[in-house]
Tab-separated table of C-alpha atoms and ligand atoms in Angstrom:
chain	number	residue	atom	x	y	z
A	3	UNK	CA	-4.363	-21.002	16.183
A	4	UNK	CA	-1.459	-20.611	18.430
A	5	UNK	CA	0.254	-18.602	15.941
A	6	UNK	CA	-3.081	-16.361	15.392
A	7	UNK	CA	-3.337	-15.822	18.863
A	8	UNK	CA	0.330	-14.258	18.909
A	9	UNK	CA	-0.605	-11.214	16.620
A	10	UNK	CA	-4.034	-10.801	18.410
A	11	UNK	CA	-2.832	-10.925	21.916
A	12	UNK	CA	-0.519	-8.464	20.862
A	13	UNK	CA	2.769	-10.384	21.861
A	14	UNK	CA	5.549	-8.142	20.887
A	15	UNK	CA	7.234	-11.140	19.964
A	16	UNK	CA	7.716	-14.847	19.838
A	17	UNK	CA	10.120	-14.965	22.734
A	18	UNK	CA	7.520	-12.921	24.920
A	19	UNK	CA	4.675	-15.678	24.169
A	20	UNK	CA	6.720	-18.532	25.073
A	21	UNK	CA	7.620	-16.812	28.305
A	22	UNK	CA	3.965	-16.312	28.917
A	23	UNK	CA	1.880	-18.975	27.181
A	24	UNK	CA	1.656	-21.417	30.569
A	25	UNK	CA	0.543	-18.398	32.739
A	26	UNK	CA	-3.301	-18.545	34.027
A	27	UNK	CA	-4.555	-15.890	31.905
A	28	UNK	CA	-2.999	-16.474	28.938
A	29	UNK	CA	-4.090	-20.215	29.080
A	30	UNK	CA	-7.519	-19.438	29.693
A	31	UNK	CA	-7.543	-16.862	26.929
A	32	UNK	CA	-5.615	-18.985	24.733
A	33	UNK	CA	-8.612	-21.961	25.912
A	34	UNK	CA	-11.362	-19.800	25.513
A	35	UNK	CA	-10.879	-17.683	22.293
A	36	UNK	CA	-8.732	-19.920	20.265
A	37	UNK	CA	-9.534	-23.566	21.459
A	38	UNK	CA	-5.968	-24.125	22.321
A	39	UNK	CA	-5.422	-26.586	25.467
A	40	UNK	CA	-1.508	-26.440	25.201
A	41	UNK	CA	0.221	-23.656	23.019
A	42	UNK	CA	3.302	-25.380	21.572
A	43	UNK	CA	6.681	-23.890	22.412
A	44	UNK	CA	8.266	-21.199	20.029
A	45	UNK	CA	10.606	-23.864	18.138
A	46	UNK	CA	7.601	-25.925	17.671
A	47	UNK	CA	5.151	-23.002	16.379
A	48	UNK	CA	7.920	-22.268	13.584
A	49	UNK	CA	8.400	-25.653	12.811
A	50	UNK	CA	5.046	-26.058	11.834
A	51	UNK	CA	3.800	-22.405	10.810
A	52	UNK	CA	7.389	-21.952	8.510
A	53	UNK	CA	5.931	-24.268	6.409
A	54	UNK	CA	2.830	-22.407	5.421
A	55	UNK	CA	2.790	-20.866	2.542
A	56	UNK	CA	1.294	-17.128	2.862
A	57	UNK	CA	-0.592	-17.317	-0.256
A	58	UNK	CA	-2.703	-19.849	1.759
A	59	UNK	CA	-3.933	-17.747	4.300
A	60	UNK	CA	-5.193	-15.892	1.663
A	61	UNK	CA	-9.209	-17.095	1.544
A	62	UNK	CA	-10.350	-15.568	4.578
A	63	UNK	CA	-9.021	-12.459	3.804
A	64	UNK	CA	-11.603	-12.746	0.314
A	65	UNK	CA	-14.226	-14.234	1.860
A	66	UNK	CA	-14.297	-12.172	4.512
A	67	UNK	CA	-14.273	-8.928	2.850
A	68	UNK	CA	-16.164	-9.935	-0.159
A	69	UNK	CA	-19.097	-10.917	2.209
A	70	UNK	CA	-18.976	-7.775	3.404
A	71	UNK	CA	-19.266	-6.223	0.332
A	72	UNK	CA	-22.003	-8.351	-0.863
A	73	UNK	CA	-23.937	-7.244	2.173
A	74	UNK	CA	-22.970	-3.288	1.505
A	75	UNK	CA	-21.423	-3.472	4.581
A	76	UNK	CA	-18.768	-1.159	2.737
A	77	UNK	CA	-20.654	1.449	1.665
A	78	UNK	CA	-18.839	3.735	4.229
A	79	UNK	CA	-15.760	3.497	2.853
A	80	UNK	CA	-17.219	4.172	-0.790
A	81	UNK	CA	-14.912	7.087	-2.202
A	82	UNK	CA	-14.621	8.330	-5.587
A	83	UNK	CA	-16.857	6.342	-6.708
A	84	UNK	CA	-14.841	3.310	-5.608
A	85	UNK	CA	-12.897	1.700	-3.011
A	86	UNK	CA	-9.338	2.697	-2.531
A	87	UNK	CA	-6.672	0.686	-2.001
A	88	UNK	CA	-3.553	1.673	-0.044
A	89	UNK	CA	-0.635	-0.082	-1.213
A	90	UNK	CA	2.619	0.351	0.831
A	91	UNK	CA	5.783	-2.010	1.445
A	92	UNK	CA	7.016	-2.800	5.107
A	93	UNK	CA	9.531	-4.856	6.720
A	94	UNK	CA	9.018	-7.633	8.482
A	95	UNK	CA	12.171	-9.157	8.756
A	96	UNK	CA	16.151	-8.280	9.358
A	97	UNK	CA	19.342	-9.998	10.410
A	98	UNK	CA	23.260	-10.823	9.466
A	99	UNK	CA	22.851	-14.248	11.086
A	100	UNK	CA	19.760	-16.103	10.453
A	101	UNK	CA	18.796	-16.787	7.147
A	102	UNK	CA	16.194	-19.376	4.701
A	103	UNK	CA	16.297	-20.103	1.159
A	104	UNK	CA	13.454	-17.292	0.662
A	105	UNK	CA	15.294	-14.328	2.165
A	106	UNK	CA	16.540	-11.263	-0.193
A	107	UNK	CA	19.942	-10.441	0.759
A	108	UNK	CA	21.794	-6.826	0.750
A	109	UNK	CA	24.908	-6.888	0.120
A	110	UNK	CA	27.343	-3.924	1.693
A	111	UNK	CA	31.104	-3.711	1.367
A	112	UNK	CA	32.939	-5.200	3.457
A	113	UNK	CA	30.377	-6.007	5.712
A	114	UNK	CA	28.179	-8.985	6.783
A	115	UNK	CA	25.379	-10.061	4.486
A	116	UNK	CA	21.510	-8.161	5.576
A	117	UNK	CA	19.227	-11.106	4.810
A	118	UNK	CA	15.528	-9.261	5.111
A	119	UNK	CA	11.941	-10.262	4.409
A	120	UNK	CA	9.694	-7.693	3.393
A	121	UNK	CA	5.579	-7.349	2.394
A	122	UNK	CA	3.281	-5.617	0.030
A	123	UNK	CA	0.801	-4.775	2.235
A	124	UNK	CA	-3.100	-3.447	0.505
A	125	UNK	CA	-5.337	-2.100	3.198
A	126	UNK	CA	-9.227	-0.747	2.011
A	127	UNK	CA	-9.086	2.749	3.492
A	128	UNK	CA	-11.221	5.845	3.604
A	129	UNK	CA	-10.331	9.191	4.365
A	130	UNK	CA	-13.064	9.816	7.275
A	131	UNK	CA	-12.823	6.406	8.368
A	132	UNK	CA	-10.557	5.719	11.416
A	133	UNK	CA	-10.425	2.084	10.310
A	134	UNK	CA	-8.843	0.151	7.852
A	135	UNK	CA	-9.272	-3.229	6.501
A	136	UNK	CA	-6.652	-5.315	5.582
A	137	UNK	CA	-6.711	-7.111	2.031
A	138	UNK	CA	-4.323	-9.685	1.990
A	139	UNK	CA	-0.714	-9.089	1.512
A	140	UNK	CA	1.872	-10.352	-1.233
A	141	UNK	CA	5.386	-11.533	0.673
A	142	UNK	CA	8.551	-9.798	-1.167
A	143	UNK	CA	10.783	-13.000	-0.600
A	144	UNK	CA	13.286	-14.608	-2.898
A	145	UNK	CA	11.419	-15.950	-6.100
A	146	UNK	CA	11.974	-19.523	-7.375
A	147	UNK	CA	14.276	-19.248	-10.157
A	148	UNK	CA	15.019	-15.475	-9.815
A	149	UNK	CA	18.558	-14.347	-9.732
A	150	UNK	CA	18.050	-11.061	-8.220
A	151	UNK	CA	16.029	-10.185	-5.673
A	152	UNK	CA	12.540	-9.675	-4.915
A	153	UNK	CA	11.175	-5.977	-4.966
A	154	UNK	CA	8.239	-3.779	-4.205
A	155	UNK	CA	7.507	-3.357	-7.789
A	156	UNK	CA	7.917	-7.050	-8.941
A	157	UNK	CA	5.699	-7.861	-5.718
A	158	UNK	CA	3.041	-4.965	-6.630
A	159	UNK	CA	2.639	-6.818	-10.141
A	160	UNK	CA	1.776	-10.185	-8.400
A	161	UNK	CA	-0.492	-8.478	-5.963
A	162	UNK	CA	-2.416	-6.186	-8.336
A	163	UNK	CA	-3.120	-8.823	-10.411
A	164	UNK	CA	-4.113	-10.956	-7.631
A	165	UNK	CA	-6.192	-8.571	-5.960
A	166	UNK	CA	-8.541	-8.173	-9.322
A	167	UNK	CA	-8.432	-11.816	-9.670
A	168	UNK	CA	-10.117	-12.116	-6.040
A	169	UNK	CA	-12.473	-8.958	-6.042
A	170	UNK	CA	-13.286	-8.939	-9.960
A	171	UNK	CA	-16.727	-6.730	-9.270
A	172	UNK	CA	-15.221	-4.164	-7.030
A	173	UNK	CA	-14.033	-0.411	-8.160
A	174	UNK	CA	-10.627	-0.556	-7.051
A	175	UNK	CA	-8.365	2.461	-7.002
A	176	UNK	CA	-5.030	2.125	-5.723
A	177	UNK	CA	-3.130	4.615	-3.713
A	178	UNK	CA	0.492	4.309	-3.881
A	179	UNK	CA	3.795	6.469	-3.683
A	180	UNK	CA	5.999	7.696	-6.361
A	181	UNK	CA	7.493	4.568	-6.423
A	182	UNK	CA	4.798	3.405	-8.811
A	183	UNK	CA	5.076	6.178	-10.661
A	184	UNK	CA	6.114	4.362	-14.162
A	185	UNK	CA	5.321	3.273	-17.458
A	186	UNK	CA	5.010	-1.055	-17.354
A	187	UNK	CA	2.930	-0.767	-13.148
A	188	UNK	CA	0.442	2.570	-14.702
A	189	UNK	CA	-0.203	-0.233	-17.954
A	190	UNK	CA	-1.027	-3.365	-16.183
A	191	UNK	CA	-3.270	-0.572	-13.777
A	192	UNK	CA	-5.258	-0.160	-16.914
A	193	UNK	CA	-5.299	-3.602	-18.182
A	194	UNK	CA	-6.749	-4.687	-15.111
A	195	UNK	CA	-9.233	-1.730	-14.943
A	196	UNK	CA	-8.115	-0.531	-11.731
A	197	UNK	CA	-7.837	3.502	-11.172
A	198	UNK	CA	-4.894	5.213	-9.393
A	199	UNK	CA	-3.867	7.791	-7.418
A	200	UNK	CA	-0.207	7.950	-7.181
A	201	UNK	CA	2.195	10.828	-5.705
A	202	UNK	CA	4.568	12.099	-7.915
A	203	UNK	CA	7.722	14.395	-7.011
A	204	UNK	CA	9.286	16.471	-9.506
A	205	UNK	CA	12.719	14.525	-8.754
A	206	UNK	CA	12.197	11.096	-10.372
A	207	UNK	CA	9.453	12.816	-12.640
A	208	UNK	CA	11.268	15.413	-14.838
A	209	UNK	CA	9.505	15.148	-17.915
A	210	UNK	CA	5.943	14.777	-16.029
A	211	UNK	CA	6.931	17.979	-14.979
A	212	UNK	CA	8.576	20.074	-17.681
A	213	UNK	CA	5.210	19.216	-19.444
A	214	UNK	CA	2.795	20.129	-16.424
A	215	UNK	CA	5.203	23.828	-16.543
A	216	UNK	CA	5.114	24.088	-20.165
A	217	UNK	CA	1.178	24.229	-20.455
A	218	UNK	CA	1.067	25.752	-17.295
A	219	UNK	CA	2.722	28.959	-19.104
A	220	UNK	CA	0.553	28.312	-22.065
A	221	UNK	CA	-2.257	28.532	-19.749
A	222	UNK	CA	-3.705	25.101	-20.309
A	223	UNK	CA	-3.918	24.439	-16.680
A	224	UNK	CA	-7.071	24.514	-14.623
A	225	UNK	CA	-6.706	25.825	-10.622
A	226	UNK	CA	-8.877	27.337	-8.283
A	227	UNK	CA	-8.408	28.534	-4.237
A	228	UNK	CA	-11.083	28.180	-1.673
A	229	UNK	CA	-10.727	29.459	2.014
A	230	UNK	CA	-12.199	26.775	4.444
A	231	UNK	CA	-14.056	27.499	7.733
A	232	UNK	CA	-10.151	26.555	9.836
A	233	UNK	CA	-9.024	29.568	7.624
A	234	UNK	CA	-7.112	27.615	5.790
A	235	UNK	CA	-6.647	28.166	2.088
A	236	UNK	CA	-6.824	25.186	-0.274
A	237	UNK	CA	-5.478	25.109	-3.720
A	238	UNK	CA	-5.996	22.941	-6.210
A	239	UNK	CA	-4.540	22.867	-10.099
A	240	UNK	CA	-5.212	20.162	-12.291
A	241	UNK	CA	-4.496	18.930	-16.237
A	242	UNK	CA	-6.116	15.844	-17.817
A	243	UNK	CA	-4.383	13.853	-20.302
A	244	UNK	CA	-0.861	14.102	-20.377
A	245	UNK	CA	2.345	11.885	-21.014
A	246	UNK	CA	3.281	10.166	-18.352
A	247	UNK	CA	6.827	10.750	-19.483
A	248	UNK	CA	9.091	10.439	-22.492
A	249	UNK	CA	9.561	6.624	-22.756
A	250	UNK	CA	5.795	6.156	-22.605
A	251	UNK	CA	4.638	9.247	-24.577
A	252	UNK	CA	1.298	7.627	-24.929
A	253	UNK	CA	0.517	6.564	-21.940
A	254	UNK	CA	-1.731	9.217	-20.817
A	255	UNK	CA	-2.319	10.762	-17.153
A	256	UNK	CA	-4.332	13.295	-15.101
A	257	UNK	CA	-2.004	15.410	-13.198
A	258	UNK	CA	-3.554	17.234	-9.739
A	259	UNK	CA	-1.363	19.754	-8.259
A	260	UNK	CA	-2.194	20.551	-4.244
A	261	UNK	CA	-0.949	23.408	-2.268
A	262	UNK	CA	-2.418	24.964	1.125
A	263	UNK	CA	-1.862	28.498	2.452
A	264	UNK	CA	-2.070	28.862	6.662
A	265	UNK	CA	-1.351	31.864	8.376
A	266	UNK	CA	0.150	33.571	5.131
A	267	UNK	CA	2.492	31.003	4.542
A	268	UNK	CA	2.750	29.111	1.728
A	269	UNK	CA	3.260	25.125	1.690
A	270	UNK	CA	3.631	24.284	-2.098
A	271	UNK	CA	3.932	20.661	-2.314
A	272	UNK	CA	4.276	19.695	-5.170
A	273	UNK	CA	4.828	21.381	-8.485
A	274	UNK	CA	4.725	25.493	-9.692
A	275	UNK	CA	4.097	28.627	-8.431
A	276	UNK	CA	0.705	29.989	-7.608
A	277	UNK	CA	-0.734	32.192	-11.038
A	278	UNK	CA	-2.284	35.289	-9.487
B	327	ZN	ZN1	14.346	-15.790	5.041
């Protein structure tokens, strides 16, 4: 509970907490929200909270949210006829010094080792919702018996598959960056019946691209403009149904292109030029 009370308190760090935990109003918030009489000291908190494994502070996150959900308690963050899913990597942990047997280590030349932690972090969001909710996160450490390290892909594969596993009613859609944008994470996607909307950039994506151009000229792309009440015009071109890329020719996507015009000036984000 002390460790809890660390991240909602808002302690900037551990150091800061153990510096504060005997004042008056921390002990009677620690007493009176968290049932804590005496907060053990830092070395104490990691001795005991190291050994917890982060996959088991993973039921309140489910039961939690699923409750919710069984209430339709959600129903504002319904969106595309689903729930989306932000999935995003963040770091959580970095030094040259201190080290455990689960850190991923980055190697530069001629320097000291970088030992880092990371996480896969999934968060239920909404675009006209200020909130979020947090799903439950999947820790990019060192894996047993892994030579290399641990990455935001291999981690997506473990989350992903755990996050069907613990909602496996809900319309999930993920959203995710063009990091995800391949063959083997866009399959298990599908296996797991789980939609996606993932940014692509046309470096990284050549072939998505060339493709999207080529029936662009052929005219086999859909687009339309509308000019919203800010003034701002909105454009949107779209094709269903196309390779992903080359090595997975049959692995088929929908490709939405989105540009917006302000002022006269043109921000093209992704792809082509405008057909008019
Ligand atoms: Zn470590």
């Amino acid at each position: 509970m002390s460790g809890l009370a660390v991240f909602s308190l808002k302690f900037p760090s551990l150091l800061k907490f153990d510096e504060k935990r005997n004042e008056a109003r921390i002990r009677a918030n620690l007493q009176s929200l968290f049932g804590v009489r005496q907060a053990p000291c830092d070395t104490q908190l990691r001795a005991v909270c190291d050994q917890v494994n982060p996959a088991e502070l993973r039921a309140p996150f489910i039961h939690i949210n699923q409750r919710l959900y069984d209430h339709r308690l959600l129903e504002n963050f319904r969106y595309l006829e689903g729930f989306l899913f932000s999935i995003n990597g963040t770091g959580q942990f970095a030094s040259s010094s201190v080290c455990c047997p689960q850190c991923c280590q980055r190697h530069h030349r001629n320097g000291p080792i970088g030992y880092y932690h990371q996480l896969l972090a999934a968060v239920l969001v909404h675009p006209d919702q200020k909130q979020v909710l947090p799903l439950f996160p999947e820790a990019i450490t060192h894996q047993d018996g892994e030579s290399k390290n641990d990455c935001e892909l291999n981690a997506s594969k473990r989350l992903i598959k755990q996050l069907r596993e613990a909602f496996p009613n809900w319309p999930i859609r993920v959203v995710e960056d063009s990091l995800f944008a391949n063959g083997p994470h866009i399959k298990l996607l599908k296996e797991l019946n789980i939609g996606y909307i993932i940014s692509v950039k046309p470096e990284g994506q050549e072939s998505l691209f060339e493709e999207v151009k080529d029936r662009f000229f052929k005219h086999e792309t859909e687009e339309f403009e509308v000019l919203g009440d800010d003034k701002i015009v909105r454009g949107y071109r779209w094709i269903n149904e196309i390779p992903l890329n080359k090595s997975y020719p049959d692995l088929q996507v929908n490709f939405l292109d989105y540009w917006e015009i302000r002022d006269g000036k043109e921000f093209i984000f992704r792809g082509l030029p405008r057909s008019n």
